CSV table of C-alpha atoms in Angstrom, one decimal:
chain,number,residue,atom,x,y,z
A,1,UNK,CA,79.1,-16.0,-33.5
A,2,UNK,CA,77.4,-12.8,-34.3
A,3,UNK,CA,75.8,-14.2,-37.8
A,4,UNK,CA,74.1,-16.8,-35.7
A,5,UNK,CA,72.1,-14.3,-33.6
A,6,UNK,CA,69.3,-13.7,-36.2
A,7,UNK,CA,68.7,-17.4,-36.7
A,8,UNK,CA,68.7,-18.3,-33.0
A,9,UNK,CA,66.5,-15.4,-32.4
A,10,UNK,CA,64.2,-16.4,-34.9
A,11,UNK,CA,64.1,-20.0,-33.7
A,12,UNK,CA,63.4,-18.8,-30.1
A,13,UNK,CA,60.4,-16.7,-31.4
A,14,UNK,CA,58.9,-19.9,-33.0
A,15,UNK,CA,59.6,-21.9,-30.0
A,16,UNK,CA,57.8,-19.5,-27.8
A,17,UNK,CA,54.9,-19.1,-30.2
A,18,UNK,CA,54.3,-22.9,-30.0
A,19,UNK,CA,54.1,-22.7,-26.4
A,20,UNK,CA,50.4,-22.5,-25.1
A,21,UNK,CA,51.5,-21.4,-21.6
A,22,UNK,CA,52.4,-17.9,-22.4
A,23,UNK,CA,51.5,-15.5,-19.5
A,24,UNK,CA,48.3,-13.8,-20.8
A,25,UNK,CA,44.9,-13.0,-19.1
A,26,UNK,CA,42.5,-14.6,-21.7
A,27,UNK,CA,42.4,-17.1,-24.4
A,28,UNK,CA,42.6,-16.7,-28.1
A,29,UNK,CA,39.3,-17.1,-30.2
A,30,UNK,CA,40.8,-20.0,-32.0
A,31,UNK,CA,41.6,-21.7,-28.8
A,32,UNK,CA,37.9,-21.4,-27.5
A,33,UNK,CA,36.3,-22.5,-30.9
A,34,UNK,CA,39.0,-25.1,-31.9
A,35,UNK,CA,36.8,-28.1,-31.0
A,36,UNK,CA,34.5,-27.0,-33.8
A,37,UNK,CA,36.9,-27.8,-36.6
A,38,UNK,CA,36.0,-31.4,-36.1
A,39,UNK,CA,34.9,-33.3,-39.2
A,40,UNK,CA,32.3,-35.5,-37.3
A,41,UNK,CA,29.5,-33.2,-36.0
A,42,UNK,CA,28.8,-35.9,-33.4
A,43,UNK,CA,32.0,-34.8,-31.6
A,44,UNK,CA,30.8,-31.1,-31.2
A,45,UNK,CA,29.4,-30.5,-27.7
A,46,UNK,CA,28.6,-26.9,-28.6
A,47,UNK,CA,27.1,-24.7,-31.4
A,48,UNK,CA,29.1,-21.7,-32.8
A,49,UNK,CA,26.5,-19.1,-33.9
A,50,UNK,CA,27.8,-16.1,-35.8
A,51,UNK,CA,25.6,-12.8,-34.7
A,52,UNK,CA,25.0,-11.6,-38.4
A,53,UNK,CA,21.9,-9.6,-39.8
A,54,UNK,CA,20.6,-12.7,-41.6
A,55,UNK,CA,20.8,-14.7,-38.4
A,56,UNK,CA,19.2,-12.4,-35.9
A,57,UNK,CA,15.8,-13.5,-36.7
A,58,UNK,CA,16.7,-17.2,-36.3
A,59,UNK,CA,18.1,-16.5,-32.8
A,60,UNK,CA,15.0,-14.2,-31.7
A,61,UNK,CA,12.8,-17.3,-32.4
A,62,UNK,CA,14.6,-19.7,-30.2
A,63,UNK,CA,13.0,-20.4,-26.9
A,64,UNK,CA,14.0,-18.3,-24.0
A,65,UNK,CA,14.4,-15.4,-25.9
A,66,UNK,CA,13.4,-12.1,-23.8
A,67,UNK,CA,14.5,-13.7,-20.5
A,68,UNK,CA,11.2,-13.2,-18.8
A,69,UNK,CA,10.3,-15.6,-16.0
A,70,UNK,CA,6.7,-14.5,-15.1
A,71,UNK,CA,3.6,-13.8,-17.1
A,72,UNK,CA,1.3,-10.6,-16.5
A,73,UNK,CA,-2.1,-9.6,-16.6
A,74,UNK,CA,-3.5,-7.0,-18.8
A,75,UNK,CA,-5.6,-4.2,-17.6
A,76,UNK,CA,-9.4,-4.8,-17.7
A,77,UNK,CA,-11.5,-1.6,-17.4
A,78,UNK,CA,-14.0,-1.3,-14.7
A,79,UNK,CA,-16.5,1.4,-13.7
A,80,UNK,CA,-14.9,4.0,-11.1
A,81,UNK,CA,-17.2,2.9,-8.3
A,82,UNK,CA,-17.0,1.3,-5.1
A,83,UNK,CA,-18.6,-2.0,-5.0
A,84,UNK,CA,-19.9,-3.9,-1.7
A,85,UNK,CA,-18.3,-7.4,-1.4
A,86,UNK,CA,-18.6,-10.2,1.1
A,87,UNK,CA,-16.7,-9.5,4.2
A,88,UNK,CA,-17.3,-5.7,4.1
A,89,UNK,CA,-19.1,-4.0,6.9
A,90,UNK,CA,-21.9,-1.6,6.4
A,91,UNK,CA,-23.2,1.1,8.9
A,92,UNK,CA,-26.9,1.7,8.7
A,93,UNK,CA,-28.7,4.8,10.2
A,94,UNK,CA,-32.6,5.0,9.7
A,95,UNK,CA,-34.2,8.2,10.2
A,96,UNK,CA,-38.1,8.6,10.9
A,97,UNK,CA,-40.5,11.4,11.7
A,98,UNK,CA,-42.9,9.0,13.3
A,99,UNK,CA,-43.5,9.6,17.0
A,100,UNK,CA,-44.4,5.7,17.7
A,101,UNK,CA,-42.8,3.7,14.8
A,102,UNK,CA,-41.4,0.2,14.9
A,103,UNK,CA,-37.9,1.5,14.8
A,104,UNK,CA,-37.9,4.7,17.0
A,105,UNK,CA,-39.3,5.4,20.5
A,106,UNK,CA,-40.9,8.9,21.5
A,107,UNK,CA,-38.5,11.6,21.0
A,108,UNK,CA,-36.2,9.5,19.0
A,109,UNK,CA,-35.7,10.4,15.4
A,110,UNK,CA,-33.1,7.8,14.2
A,111,UNK,CA,-31.9,4.2,15.0
A,112,UNK,CA,-28.2,3.2,14.2
A,113,UNK,CA,-27.4,-0.3,13.0
A,114,UNK,CA,-23.6,-0.2,12.8
A,115,UNK,CA,-21.2,-3.0,11.8
A,116,UNK,CA,-23.5,-5.0,9.7
A,117,UNK,CA,-21.1,-7.6,8.0
A,118,UNK,CA,-21.9,-8.7,4.6
A,119,UNK,CA,-22.0,-12.6,4.7
A,120,UNK,CA,-20.3,-15.1,2.3
A,121,UNK,CA,-23.5,-15.1,0.4
A,122,UNK,CA,-23.5,-11.3,-0.1
A,123,UNK,CA,-26.3,-10.5,2.4
A,124,UNK,CA,-27.1,-8.8,5.6
A,125,UNK,CA,-29.8,-9.2,8.0
A,126,UNK,CA,-31.9,-6.2,9.1
A,127,UNK,CA,-34.8,-5.7,11.6
A,128,UNK,CA,-38.1,-5.9,10.3
A,129,UNK,CA,-37.3,-6.4,6.7
A,130,UNK,CA,-35.3,-9.6,6.8
A,131,UNK,CA,-32.4,-10.7,4.5
A,132,UNK,CA,-31.2,-8.4,1.8
A,133,UNK,CA,-28.5,-9.0,-0.8
A,134,UNK,CA,-26.0,-6.0,-1.0
A,135,UNK,CA,-22.9,-7.6,-2.7
A,136,UNK,CA,-22.1,-6.3,-6.0
A,137,UNK,CA,-23.8,-3.3,-5.5
A,138,UNK,CA,-22.4,0.4,-5.3
A,139,UNK,CA,-23.1,1.9,-1.8
A,140,UNK,CA,-25.9,4.4,-3.4
A,141,UNK,CA,-27.6,1.3,-4.8
A,142,UNK,CA,-27.6,-0.7,-1.6
A,143,UNK,CA,-28.9,2.5,0.2
A,144,UNK,CA,-31.8,2.9,-2.2
A,145,UNK,CA,-32.6,-1.0,-2.0
A,146,UNK,CA,-32.6,-0.9,1.9
A,147,UNK,CA,-34.8,2.2,2.0
A,148,UNK,CA,-37.2,0.8,-0.4
A,149,UNK,CA,-37.8,-2.1,2.2
A,150,UNK,CA,-38.0,0.1,5.1
A,151,UNK,CA,-40.5,2.4,3.5
A,152,UNK,CA,-42.9,-0.6,3.5
A,153,UNK,CA,-42.5,-0.7,7.4
A,154,UNK,CA,-42.1,2.9,8.1
A,155,UNK,CA,-43.5,5.2,5.4
A,156,UNK,CA,-41.3,8.1,6.4
A,157,UNK,CA,-38.0,6.2,6.7
A,158,UNK,CA,-34.9,7.5,5.1
A,159,UNK,CA,-31.7,5.4,5.1
A,160,UNK,CA,-28.0,6.6,5.5
A,161,UNK,CA,-25.4,4.0,4.5
A,162,UNK,CA,-21.8,4.0,5.0
A,163,UNK,CA,-19.4,0.9,4.4
A,164,UNK,CA,-16.0,0.0,5.1
A,165,UNK,CA,-14.0,-2.7,3.1
A,166,UNK,CA,-13.1,-6.0,4.6
A,167,UNK,CA,-10.0,-7.9,4.0
A,168,UNK,CA,-11.6,-9.3,0.8
A,169,UNK,CA,-12.1,-6.0,-0.5
A,170,UNK,CA,-8.5,-4.8,0.3
A,171,UNK,CA,-5.0,-5.1,-1.3
A,172,UNK,CA,-1.6,-5.5,0.3
A,173,UNK,CA,1.4,-3.4,-0.7
A,174,UNK,CA,4.2,-5.4,0.9
A,175,UNK,CA,7.6,-3.8,0.0
A,176,UNK,CA,9.5,-1.6,-2.1
A,177,UNK,CA,7.7,1.6,-1.4
A,178,UNK,CA,7.9,4.3,1.1
A,179,UNK,CA,4.6,3.4,3.0
A,180,UNK,CA,3.7,-0.5,2.7
A,181,UNK,CA,0.6,-1.7,4.3
A,182,UNK,CA,-3.1,-2.8,3.5
A,183,UNK,CA,-5.0,-0.6,1.4
A,184,UNK,CA,-8.9,-0.7,0.8
A,185,UNK,CA,-10.0,-0.6,-2.9
A,186,UNK,CA,-11.4,2.8,-3.4
A,187,UNK,CA,-13.2,1.7,-6.3
A,188,UNK,CA,-13.4,-1.4,-8.9
A,189,UNK,CA,-11.0,0.3,-11.2
A,190,UNK,CA,-8.1,0.7,-8.8
A,191,UNK,CA,-4.7,-0.3,-10.6
A,192,UNK,CA,-1.3,-1.2,-9.7
A,193,UNK,CA,0.3,2.0,-10.4
A,194,UNK,CA,-2.5,3.7,-8.2
A,195,UNK,CA,-1.5,1.5,-5.4
A,196,UNK,CA,2.1,2.2,-5.6
A,197,UNK,CA,1.3,5.8,-5.8
A,198,UNK,CA,-0.8,5.4,-2.4
A,199,UNK,CA,2.1,3.8,-1.1
A,200,UNK,CA,4.5,6.8,-1.7
A,201,UNK,CA,6.1,5.5,-4.9
A,202,UNK,CA,8.9,3.2,-5.6
A,203,UNK,CA,11.9,3.3,-3.5
A,204,UNK,CA,14.8,5.3,-5.3
A,205,UNK,CA,17.4,2.7,-4.3
A,206,UNK,CA,15.8,-0.2,-6.2
A,207,UNK,CA,17.7,-1.1,-9.6
A,208,UNK,CA,15.2,-1.4,-12.3
A,209,UNK,CA,12.4,-2.2,-9.9
A,210,UNK,CA,10.4,-5.2,-10.6
A,211,UNK,CA,6.7,-5.6,-9.8
A,212,UNK,CA,5.4,-9.0,-8.3
A,213,UNK,CA,1.7,-9.6,-8.0
A,214,UNK,CA,0.4,-12.5,-6.0
A,215,UNK,CA,-3.1,-13.4,-6.9
A,216,UNK,CA,-5.0,-16.7,-6.0
A,217,UNK,CA,-1.7,-18.5,-5.2
A,218,UNK,CA,-0.2,-17.5,-8.6
A,219,UNK,CA,2.8,-15.2,-9.0
A,220,UNK,CA,2.9,-12.6,-11.9
A,221,UNK,CA,5.8,-10.3,-12.8
A,222,UNK,CA,6.8,-7.3,-14.8
A,223,UNK,CA,8.8,-4.0,-14.5
A,224,UNK,CA,7.7,-0.6,-13.6
A,225,UNK,CA,9.3,0.6,-16.7
A,226,UNK,CA,6.9,-1.6,-18.8
A,227,UNK,CA,3.9,-0.4,-16.9
A,228,UNK,CA,4.8,3.1,-17.4
A,229,UNK,CA,5.4,2.8,-21.3
A,230,UNK,CA,2.2,0.6,-21.8
A,231,UNK,CA,-0.9,1.8,-19.9
A,232,UNK,CA,-2.6,-1.4,-21.0
A,233,UNK,CA,-0.5,-3.4,-18.6
A,234,UNK,CA,-1.5,-1.3,-15.7
A,235,UNK,CA,-3.5,-4.3,-13.9
A,236,UNK,CA,-6.8,-3.9,-12.2
A,237,UNK,CA,-6.4,-5.1,-8.8
A,238,UNK,CA,-8.7,-7.4,-7.0
A,239,UNK,CA,-9.5,-7.9,-3.2
A,240,UNK,CA,-6.8,-9.9,-1.7
A,241,UNK,CA,-4.2,-9.2,-4.3
A,242,UNK,CA,-0.5,-8.8,-2.7
A,243,UNK,CA,1.9,-6.5,-4.4
A,244,UNK,CA,5.6,-6.2,-3.9
A,245,UNK,CA,8.3,-4.1,-5.5
A,246,UNK,CA,11.9,-5.6,-5.7
A,247,UNK,CA,15.2,-5.0,-7.5
A,248,UNK,CA,16.0,-6.7,-10.7
A,249,UNK,CA,18.1,-9.7,-9.8
A,250,UNK,CA,19.1,-10.7,-13.5
A,251,UNK,CA,22.7,-10.6,-14.2
A,252,UNK,CA,25.5,-11.4,-16.7
A,253,UNK,CA,29.1,-12.2,-16.5
A,254,UNK,CA,32.2,-10.6,-18.2
A,255,UNK,CA,35.5,-12.3,-18.6
A,256,UNK,CA,38.7,-12.3,-20.5
A,257,UNK,CA,40.3,-9.1,-22.0
A,258,UNK,CA,37.2,-7.1,-21.2
A,259,UNK,CA,37.1,-3.7,-19.7
A,260,UNK,CA,36.3,-5.2,-16.4
A,261,UNK,CA,35.7,-8.9,-15.3
A,262,UNK,CA,32.7,-8.9,-12.9
A,263,UNK,CA,29.1,-9.8,-12.3
A,264,UNK,CA,26.8,-7.0,-13.9
A,265,UNK,CA,23.1,-6.7,-12.8
A,266,UNK,CA,20.6,-5.6,-15.5
A,267,UNK,CA,19.7,-1.9,-15.1
A,268,UNK,CA,16.7,-2.1,-17.7
A,269,UNK,CA,14.5,-4.5,-19.2
A,270,UNK,CA,16.2,-5.5,-22.3
A,271,UNK,CA,20.0,-5.4,-22.9
A,272,UNK,CA,21.7,-5.8,-26.2
A,273,UNK,CA,25.3,-6.8,-26.9
A,274,UNK,CA,26.7,-3.2,-27.4
A,275,UNK,CA,25.0,-2.1,-24.2
A,276,UNK,CA,26.5,-4.9,-22.4
A,277,UNK,CA,30.0,-3.9,-23.8
A,278,UNK,CA,29.4,-0.4,-22.6
A,279,UNK,CA,28.6,-1.7,-19.0
A,280,UNK,CA,31.7,-3.9,-18.8
A,281,UNK,CA,33.7,-1.0,-19.9
A,282,UNK,CA,34.4,-2.2,-23.6
A,283,UNK,CA,37.6,-4.1,-24.2
A,284,UNK,CA,41.2,-3.9,-23.2
A,285,UNK,CA,42.7,-1.9,-26.0
A,286,UNK,CA,46.1,-3.3,-25.6
A,287,UNK,CA,45.0,-6.9,-25.3
A,288,UNK,CA,41.6,-7.7,-26.8
A,289,UNK,CA,40.6,-8.9,-30.1
A,290,UNK,CA,37.6,-6.8,-31.2
A,291,UNK,CA,36.7,-9.4,-33.8
A,292,UNK,CA,36.5,-12.0,-31.2
A,293,UNK,CA,33.7,-11.1,-28.7
A,294,UNK,CA,32.1,-14.3,-27.6
A,295,UNK,CA,28.6,-14.8,-25.8
A,296,UNK,CA,28.5,-18.1,-24.1
A,297,UNK,CA,25.0,-19.3,-23.3
A,298,UNK,CA,23.4,-22.5,-21.8
A,299,UNK,CA,19.9,-23.3,-23.1
A,300,UNK,CA,17.5,-25.9,-21.3
A,301,UNK,CA,17.6,-29.4,-22.9
A,302,UNK,CA,13.8,-28.9,-23.9
A,303,UNK,CA,14.9,-25.9,-26.0
A,304,UNK,CA,17.3,-27.9,-28.3
A,305,UNK,CA,15.3,-28.5,-31.5
A,306,UNK,CA,16.3,-29.2,-35.4
A,307,UNK,CA,16.4,-26.6,-38.0
A,308,UNK,CA,15.6,-22.9,-37.1
A,309,UNK,CA,13.4,-23.8,-34.1
A,310,UNK,CA,16.1,-23.9,-31.7
A,311,UNK,CA,19.9,-24.6,-31.1
A,312,UNK,CA,21.2,-28.0,-32.1
A,313,UNK,CA,23.1,-28.1,-28.7
A,314,UNK,CA,22.5,-26.8,-25.2
A,315,UNK,CA,25.7,-24.9,-25.1
A,316,UNK,CA,25.9,-22.1,-27.6
A,317,UNK,CA,28.6,-19.7,-28.2
A,318,UNK,CA,27.7,-16.8,-30.2
A,319,UNK,CA,30.5,-14.9,-32.1
A,320,UNK,CA,30.3,-10.9,-32.6
A,321,UNK,CA,32.8,-9.1,-34.8
A,322,UNK,CA,33.1,-5.4,-33.7
A,323,UNK,CA,35.4,-4.7,-36.5
A,324,UNK,CA,32.7,-4.8,-39.2
A,325,UNK,CA,29.6,-2.7,-40.0
A,326,UNK,CA,27.2,-5.8,-39.9
A,327,UNK,CA,29.0,-7.1,-36.7
A,328,UNK,CA,28.4,-3.6,-34.8
A,329,UNK,CA,24.7,-3.1,-36.1
A,330,UNK,CA,23.9,-6.8,-35.4
A,331,UNK,CA,25.5,-6.6,-31.8
A,332,UNK,CA,22.9,-3.5,-31.2
A,333,UNK,CA,20.1,-5.9,-31.9
A,334,UNK,CA,21.3,-9.1,-30.3
A,335,UNK,CA,19.7,-9.4,-27.1
A,336,UNK,CA,21.9,-10.4,-23.8
A,337,UNK,CA,20.0,-13.0,-21.6
A,338,UNK,CA,20.4,-13.4,-17.9
A,339,UNK,CA,23.0,-15.8,-17.1
A,340,UNK,CA,25.3,-15.1,-20.4
A,341,UNK,CA,29.0,-15.0,-20.2
A,342,UNK,CA,30.5,-12.1,-22.3
A,343,UNK,CA,34.1,-13.1,-23.1
A,344,UNK,CA,36.6,-10.8,-25.0
A,345,UNK,CA,39.3,-13.0,-26.4
A,346,UNK,CA,43.0,-12.2,-26.5
A,347,UNK,CA,44.6,-10.6,-29.8
A,348,UNK,CA,47.2,-12.7,-31.1
A,349,UNK,CA,49.3,-9.7,-31.3
A,350,UNK,CA,49.5,-9.8,-27.6
A,351,UNK,CA,51.2,-13.2,-27.6
A,352,UNK,CA,53.9,-11.9,-29.9
A,353,UNK,CA,54.5,-8.8,-27.6
A,354,UNK,CA,54.8,-11.2,-24.7
A,355,UNK,CA,57.2,-13.3,-26.6
A,356,UNK,CA,59.3,-10.2,-27.7
A,357,UNK,CA,59.1,-9.1,-24.1
A,358,UNK,CA,60.5,-12.5,-22.8
A,359,UNK,CA,63.2,-12.6,-25.4
A,360,UNK,CA,64.3,-9.3,-24.6
A,361,UNK,CA,64.5,-10.0,-20.9
A,362,UNK,CA,66.4,-13.2,-21.7
A,363,UNK,CA,68.9,-11.3,-24.0
A,364,UNK,CA,69.4,-8.6,-21.6
A,365,UNK,CA,70.1,-11.1,-19.0
A,366,UNK,CA,72.4,-13.0,-21.2
A,367,UNK,CA,74.4,-9.7,-21.9
A,368,UNK,CA,74.7,-9.0,-18.3
A,369,UNK,CA,76.3,-12.4,-17.6
A,370,UNK,CA,78.6,-12.4,-20.7
A,371,UNK,CA,76.9,-14.8,-22.7
A,372,UNK,CA,76.8,-14.1,-26.5
A,373,UNK,CA,75.5,-15.7,-29.6
């Protein structure tokens, strides 16, 4: 019966190779993409998109590229002066050398008018001179204006003015810093990074810290990294703004024969496929097919478009070949988006190794029980 051993062994190998239920940790590339071989395009429920140098510009033009969820406001340069606004309070002290003036009594050299609140129209009411508009002025300009009015009443009058910002001239730093709280605008050119510095800086525990600005009921967002790299994004604040800093909550998933199967959070604004592979620990050397790295992505229905304007299906499988120079270079330029699944497929060799392992175990068991071929 010895001559029958080899044919029987070969037959068992082919029999096992045809079995789809072999024990393994990931699917083969051909198994995942097999529905794409259908001749009728109408039967395809996803698109296969090879990541190559020629196609990178096409994918970059598809909707959703960049993964940003919020718009942002560019910086608007303003003069570095404090400006009085409605809701602020001004403290006025009027000095006079007259013994018997309208404002002072004998022996009195000054009169104080504290906490004069600037009304909604930007005006204050002052004794003997009436209503004066002060909003939109610097403290120095408002002092000169008020003093000019009082000189008409008391020629020797000299005015001293201080003001404190009201709620409409303050901004709130809500969270993500050492010292959250309400901060007055020191001048009209106070920016987001200046406010963060006033609050003691960004908490070191935050992952890729994101800035959120709430203004007039609208939410704007960007990252600290972008602001530091581009000074034109350091937004000029307005009274009533609310700013908070939070950790980046964007994430992607890795599965299959990857170095790790887990949820991974973005640690920087932009993440390419090579960086994502490094984050997940590469691929399992003894199992993975480096030519079969897949990135599965779902696009919103409104992104589906004919031609190069968008994908032709909501579900897209991007294929990356890390065994070629073009594949490696292209992977370094292909952007991973929040919600992507990075899947490392199993090498066909792994299935063969599994088969030989199973057959070796079977033959060993057979020899132990006295069965021969």
